[in-house]
Amino acid sequence: MSLAAALIYWVIISIWLAVLGTVAVAYYKNPQTFGTTRLLLIVVSIDTVRNIIENLYFGLYFGAQYGLFPASIVAVLGKPGLLIIPKLMNVIAASVVLGLLLFRWLPLAMRERLKAESDVQEKSEALARETEEHRRLFDTSVDLIIVTDRDRVITRISPSCASMLGYQQDEMLGRHSGDFISLANIPPLTSELELCAQGKAIRNFQSEFIHKDGRKIAVALAGIWSERAQRFFIIGRDMTEQNQAEKMLSTLAHFDQLTGLPNRNSLLEDLSKFGNDNAEAMCIAMFDLDGFKNVNDTLGHSIGDKLLTQVGQRIKMLAPESGRAYRLGGDEFVLIDHNSRDLLAFSGFVDAILKAMESRFEIDGHVIYIGASAGIAIAPADGSNAEELIGNADLALYEAKAAGGRKYRLFRTRDARQGTSKT
């Protein structure tokens, strides 16, 4: 036998040691990877040890014959009694492996198979239940549910689209979702969907859909991207009623319900905006009706309310283009002009309104004559915030009424307050 034949045993030993080391490291790093198949690890280990011992024996024996080890090893390992040991080890190892396979591994493998089949059955039943729930969700949801592919082509839609958008399902399937959205909303919605495809869910995104009859419907959208299904899942809720309710609440909070003019809340908000930027002058006039109490006392509050409505209309009609009229409550009205730099011009508007108040009012067959007084303040000279301006205009109004009414007064500081008649 050549030297190469002797060395082959050592090559075999090295390979089996590498196998054993690889399996041991893999099991150490993640024991759960093996699970019940650790029995196979035992089998591999037994066969590995058997191969190492056998090849170690023959490696030493033939290595000694070719001078790699002391020659005395040949005499020791060459005894007939020892030569049979490797073969006996093969028989014993094979018997142990066969016994483990028959009495341990096969029963465990069978149990694992039965458990796996049971798990698959449970998952199939759970998936079927989930699919049925999804089907019921699509069929019964009052919200709009849209499923599109990555290119936003509609692949599925809930029956609720008929009631919300006026379209039947077959009229929307296969079409691009952008065909049903307001043009102005397509770019922002596209950006949201791109972020959604990257893992960011869409939450309460406001958009406008186009109804089949052409009207716009405000919709709040929520959605996700499913990487597994390669689909966008979008849910839309009709916000029309909610937006109308919010608009009504805003109207109630900012507008007088009798005259339709902005109320005190609107006035304070408008003046606060001016207070944040005093670069431009602003004039404010406060009006109070003369003799309005007599109308209420003699003709009743119903006639008085209609009179206030007509007064508001006259003030609004005679206000400058850059002005805005308000009703504070009772018979108090306010006029402001944000862009007024000419006090004389603004005083002319106020004087015209006072003269209009002296003209006859005809209400339900009654001819009514009243008058009005006004006080004027100028910002920022007469006040840098809303409360100061309103308070100082009210002081000027008090002086106008004290002087007999039916005239206006300009606000003056306490030292200079002598009262100025209208021109």
XYZ file of C-alpha atoms in Angstrom:
423
model
C 0.000 0.000 0.000
C 1.345 3.447 -0.902
C 1.897 6.390 1.399
C -1.129 8.133 -0.132
C -3.351 5.223 0.894
C -2.091 5.587 4.463
C -2.704 9.336 4.498
C -6.281 8.959 3.268
C -7.332 7.728 6.698
C -6.153 11.014 8.224
C -8.004 12.987 5.618
C -11.155 11.054 6.529
C -10.548 11.763 10.237
C -10.201 15.517 9.523
C -13.374 15.594 7.471
C -15.424 13.800 10.141
C -14.055 16.086 12.818
C -15.126 19.082 10.704
C -18.625 17.584 10.328
C -18.917 17.028 14.047
C -17.670 20.520 14.839
C -20.050 22.139 12.339
C -23.099 20.312 13.708
C -22.121 21.097 17.301
C -21.671 24.834 16.593
C -24.991 24.993 14.733
C -26.803 23.353 17.629
C -25.110 25.633 20.162
C -26.087 28.820 18.311
C -29.742 27.842 17.825
C -30.944 24.670 19.574
C -34.530 25.307 18.417
C -33.462 24.838 14.818
C -32.992 21.132 15.540
C -36.181 20.603 17.580
C -36.934 16.856 17.857
C -34.367 16.183 15.144
C -31.688 16.372 17.826
C -31.924 12.579 17.633
C -30.340 12.885 14.232
C -27.566 14.876 15.880
C -26.982 11.920 18.232
C -26.888 9.540 15.274
C -24.390 11.732 13.457
C -22.284 12.007 16.601
C -22.205 8.202 17.075
C -21.214 7.592 13.485
C -18.654 10.381 13.658
C -17.002 8.934 16.761
C -17.016 5.487 15.176
C -15.395 6.812 12.001
C -12.790 8.764 13.959
C -11.766 5.726 16.027
C -11.733 3.386 13.028
C -9.758 5.741 10.826
C -7.473 6.640 13.711
C -6.670 2.921 14.088
C -5.881 2.381 10.433
C -4.174 5.758 10.168
C -1.748 4.791 12.936
C -1.319 1.258 11.574
C -0.455 2.176 8.001
C 1.357 5.327 9.038
C 3.728 3.193 11.098
C 4.300 0.906 8.128
C 5.517 3.836 6.047
C 7.662 5.422 8.688
C 5.321 8.168 9.867
C 5.130 6.639 13.335
C 7.337 4.190 15.298
C 7.480 0.710 13.736
C 6.478 -0.869 17.075
C 2.930 0.394 16.494
C 2.557 -2.077 13.607
C 3.282 -5.021 15.874
C 0.773 -3.837 18.458
C -2.077 -2.852 16.116
C -1.475 -5.797 13.754
C -2.652 -8.413 16.258
C -5.701 -10.323 14.944
C -7.664 -9.602 18.099
C -7.332 -5.854 17.600
C -8.062 -5.949 13.896
C -11.565 -7.167 14.620
C -12.316 -4.271 17.031
C -13.052 -1.630 14.324
C -15.427 -4.047 12.626
C -17.201 -4.751 15.924
C -17.482 -1.013 16.511
C -19.129 -0.626 13.134
C -21.655 -3.318 14.028
C -22.348 -1.813 17.470
C -22.653 1.728 16.101
C -24.979 0.601 13.327
C -27.105 -1.294 15.872
C -27.339 1.727 18.164
C -28.232 3.991 15.260
C -30.851 1.535 14.012
C -32.345 1.237 17.503
C -32.550 5.020 17.890
C -34.166 5.329 14.526
C -36.737 2.595 15.163
C -37.639 3.262 18.762
C -37.008 6.997 19.183
C -36.725 8.996 16.012
C -39.501 7.385 13.986
C -42.131 7.728 16.789
C -41.086 11.340 17.419
C -41.134 12.077 13.712
C -44.621 10.587 13.480
C -45.837 12.725 16.375
C -44.266 15.796 14.796
C -45.970 14.990 11.519
C -49.364 14.604 13.191
C -48.833 17.868 15.106
C -47.799 19.660 11.915
C -50.912 18.378 10.136
C -53.041 19.552 13.067
C -51.388 22.999 12.993
C -51.952 23.261 9.255
C -55.603 22.324 9.745
C -56.042 24.955 12.480
C -54.348 27.613 10.377
C -56.511 26.689 7.385
C -59.661 26.956 9.490
C -58.483 30.260 10.990
C -57.698 31.585 7.502
C -61.134 30.488 6.313
C -62.779 32.283 9.253
C -60.669 35.399 8.595
C -61.561 35.291 4.911
C -65.245 34.989 5.792
C -64.965 37.934 8.199
C -63.268 40.007 5.511
C -66.024 39.076 3.066
C -68.694 40.141 5.555
C -66.760 43.350 6.212
C -66.752 44.164 2.516
C -70.408 43.292 2.137
C -71.773 45.079 5.217
C -69.426 48.011 5.858
C -70.962 51.464 5.533
C -67.477 52.834 4.862
C -65.927 52.787 1.438
C -63.328 49.980 1.138
C -61.020 50.049 -1.879
C -58.289 47.552 -2.787
C -55.802 48.551 -5.493
C -52.574 47.160 -6.890
C -49.285 49.055 -6.731
C -50.279 51.076 -9.813
C -53.507 52.104 -7.992
C -55.745 50.127 -10.334
C -58.853 49.069 -8.409
C -59.090 45.296 -7.906
C -61.867 45.142 -5.330
C -64.353 47.525 -3.763
C -67.105 47.265 -1.181
C -70.803 47.489 -2.146
C -71.022 50.701 -0.089
C -69.456 52.559 -3.024
C -72.915 52.617 -4.621
C -74.436 54.574 -1.755
C -71.419 56.828 -1.186
C -70.230 57.532 -4.737
C -73.160 56.406 -6.872
C -71.080 53.811 -8.770
C -71.728 50.081 -8.980
C -68.754 47.798 -8.367
C -68.337 46.807 -12.010
C -68.119 50.503 -12.942
C -65.002 50.963 -10.794
C -63.158 47.643 -11.031
C -60.160 47.776 -13.368
C -60.072 51.592 -13.427
C -57.452 53.840 -11.914
C -58.436 55.154 -8.484
C -57.487 58.671 -9.588
C -60.517 58.663 -11.921
C -62.757 59.076 -8.877
C -60.752 61.704 -6.951
C -60.711 65.479 -7.282
C -57.785 66.593 -9.476
C -56.430 68.883 -6.758
C -56.244 65.946 -4.333
C -54.411 63.487 -6.625
C -50.811 64.754 -6.018
C -51.037 64.781 -2.183
C -52.799 61.405 -2.156
C -50.128 59.965 -4.464
C -47.446 61.130 -2.029
C -49.322 59.506 0.861
C -49.567 56.209 -1.027
C -45.843 56.270 -1.809
C -45.100 56.651 1.909
C -47.665 53.943 2.638
C -45.823 51.529 0.317
C -42.712 52.180 2.405
C -44.477 51.062 5.579
C -46.147 54.257 6.860
C -49.878 53.729 7.376
C -52.337 56.375 6.136
C -54.330 57.895 8.987
C -57.237 60.347 8.671
C -56.068 61.778 5.331
C -58.664 64.237 4.039
C -59.495 63.924 0.353
C -62.345 64.667 -2.050
C -64.028 61.987 -4.160
C -66.200 62.793 -7.152
C -69.733 61.408 -7.005
C -71.193 59.972 -10.193
C -73.453 63.023 -10.420
C -70.413 65.332 -10.298
C -70.592 66.664 -6.754
C -67.587 66.456 -4.439
C -67.660 64.315 -1.306
C -65.237 64.893 1.559
C -63.727 61.564 2.654
C -61.325 60.716 5.486
C -58.956 57.947 4.350
C -57.003 55.333 6.265
C -54.965 52.592 4.656
C -52.053 50.194 4.616
C -49.862 48.446 2.046
C -49.706 44.635 2.177
C -46.342 43.403 0.997
C -47.595 39.814 0.904
C -50.675 40.615 -1.175
C -49.008 43.475 -3.089
C -52.131 45.555 -2.542
C -53.225 48.856 -1.026
C -56.159 48.486 1.381
C -57.960 51.835 1.771
C -60.962 52.651 3.975
C -62.856 55.890 3.351
C -65.402 57.509 5.654
C -67.893 60.077 4.355
C -67.186 63.313 6.228
C -70.020 65.343 4.665
C -72.301 65.328 7.701
C -69.439 65.872 10.136
C -68.057 68.770 8.087
C -71.516 70.305 7.873
C -71.922 69.973 11.637
C -68.518 71.545 12.234
C -69.365 74.349 9.823
C -72.661 74.930 11.622
C -70.909 75.036 14.984
C -68.372 77.485 13.592
C -71.209 79.635 12.247
C -72.979 79.581 15.595
C -69.769 80.537 17.343
C -68.746 83.356 14.984
C -71.924 84.830 13.511
C -74.956 86.542 14.956
C -78.009 84.363 14.348
C -80.412 87.296 14.026
C -78.612 89.583 11.563
C -76.132 87.143 10.018
C -73.296 89.574 10.791
C -70.066 88.419 12.451
C -70.359 88.506 16.246
C -68.080 89.553 19.124
C -65.960 86.375 18.784
C -65.228 87.197 15.152
C -64.438 90.806 16.063
C -61.949 89.754 18.757
C -60.289 87.282 16.395
C -59.987 89.878 13.625
C -58.587 92.484 16.010
C -56.142 89.976 17.501
C -54.789 89.292 14.003
C -54.253 93.001 13.581
C -52.533 93.116 16.959
C -49.910 90.703 15.704
C -48.962 93.127 12.935
C -49.362 96.830 13.612
C -47.710 97.894 10.374
C -50.973 99.350 9.045
C -53.424 101.763 10.632
C -56.962 100.618 11.381
C -60.141 102.439 12.310
C -62.937 101.063 14.453
C -66.395 102.609 14.986
C -68.899 101.464 17.590
C -72.599 102.201 16.955
C -75.511 102.272 19.372
C -79.112 102.920 18.325
C -80.949 105.909 19.777
C -84.529 105.118 20.827
C -84.393 101.363 20.215
C -85.773 100.614 23.702
C -88.938 102.532 22.851
C -89.471 100.344 19.778
C -89.246 97.185 21.872
C -91.529 98.593 24.555
C -94.228 99.863 22.192
C -94.118 97.482 19.206
C -92.686 94.324 20.768
C -89.480 92.345 20.488
C -90.468 90.724 17.195
C -90.560 94.141 15.493
C -87.372 95.065 17.350
C -85.562 91.998 15.993
C -86.627 92.811 12.440
C -85.457 96.396 12.949
C -82.034 95.166 14.092
C -81.836 92.994 10.962
C -82.500 95.996 8.701
C -80.000 98.117 10.643
C -77.345 95.447 10.112
C -78.107 95.369 6.398
C -77.730 99.161 6.083
C -74.423 99.209 7.949
C -73.088 96.340 5.823
C -74.245 98.052 2.602
C -72.595 101.389 3.498
C -69.347 99.889 4.856
C -66.138 100.498 2.841
C -64.914 97.677 0.590
C -62.070 96.892 2.990
C -64.373 97.147 6.027
C -66.403 94.611 7.958
C -69.536 95.068 10.075
C -70.310 93.197 13.316
C -73.148 92.942 15.800
C -71.957 92.718 19.395
C -75.381 92.126 20.908
C -78.471 94.179 21.746
C -78.431 97.310 19.586
C -74.620 97.593 19.443
C -72.836 97.314 16.105
C -69.187 97.737 15.108
C -67.495 98.686 11.864
C -63.757 98.223 11.275
C -61.562 99.083 8.311
C -58.229 97.257 8.317
C -56.718 99.285 5.507
C -57.877 102.721 6.542
C -55.114 105.346 6.517
C -57.497 108.273 6.022
C -59.463 109.167 9.163
C -61.484 111.731 7.239
C -62.612 109.104 4.694
C -63.549 106.630 7.434
C -65.431 109.356 9.299
C -67.371 109.949 6.076
C -68.527 106.305 6.036
C -69.557 106.554 9.691
C -71.467 109.790 9.030
C -73.265 108.183 6.059
C -74.333 105.268 8.255
C -75.650 107.631 10.943
C -77.714 109.489 8.333
C -79.041 106.185 6.998
C -80.195 105.277 10.507
C -82.334 108.445 10.521
C -84.181 107.331 7.376
C -87.522 105.612 7.813
C -87.808 101.857 8.442
C -90.938 100.032 7.280
C -91.640 96.813 9.186
C -94.923 94.871 9.116
C -96.929 97.988 8.276
C -95.146 100.133 10.866
C -93.098 103.177 9.920
C -90.259 103.571 12.393
C -87.805 106.412 12.874
C -84.742 105.998 15.048
C -81.223 107.360 15.156
C -77.750 106.190 16.123
C -74.573 107.429 17.754
C -70.992 106.320 17.112
C -67.553 106.436 18.691
C -64.349 106.116 16.640
C -60.917 104.857 17.728
C -57.765 104.519 15.620
C -55.109 101.829 15.948
C -52.380 101.760 16.944
C -52.627 105.295 18.367
C -55.749 104.579 20.458
C -54.932 101.001 21.396
C -52.561 98.168 20.582
C -54.925 95.291 21.332
C -58.578 94.360 20.893
C -59.775 95.245 24.385
C -58.172 98.695 24.323
C -59.598 99.563 20.912
C -63.110 98.408 21.797
C -62.969 100.142 25.186
C -61.752 103.433 23.743
C -64.311 103.358 20.904
C -66.968 102.738 23.569
C -65.758 105.805 25.536
C -66.056 107.926 22.401
C -69.565 106.497 21.824
C -70.517 107.447 25.410
C -69.440 111.041 24.735
C -71.485 111.108 21.511
C -74.629 109.985 23.343
C -73.931 112.395 26.202
C -73.802 115.205 23.646
C -77.355 114.447 22.508
C -76.856 111.471 20.191
C -77.154 111.093 16.427
C -73.523 112.089 15.991
C -70.060 110.552 16.279
C -67.081 111.396 18.448
C -63.394 110.595 18.077
C -61.572 109.081 21.018
C -59.337 111.519 22.871
C -57.071 110.967 25.866
C -58.357 112.125 29.243
C -56.325 115.344 29.120
C -57.593 116.314 25.699
C -61.125 114.908 26.002
C -63.398 117.835 25.212
C -65.645 116.217 22.634
C -65.466 116.893 18.921
C -68.601 117.421 16.883
C -68.962 115.699 13.571
C -68.055 117.753 10.566
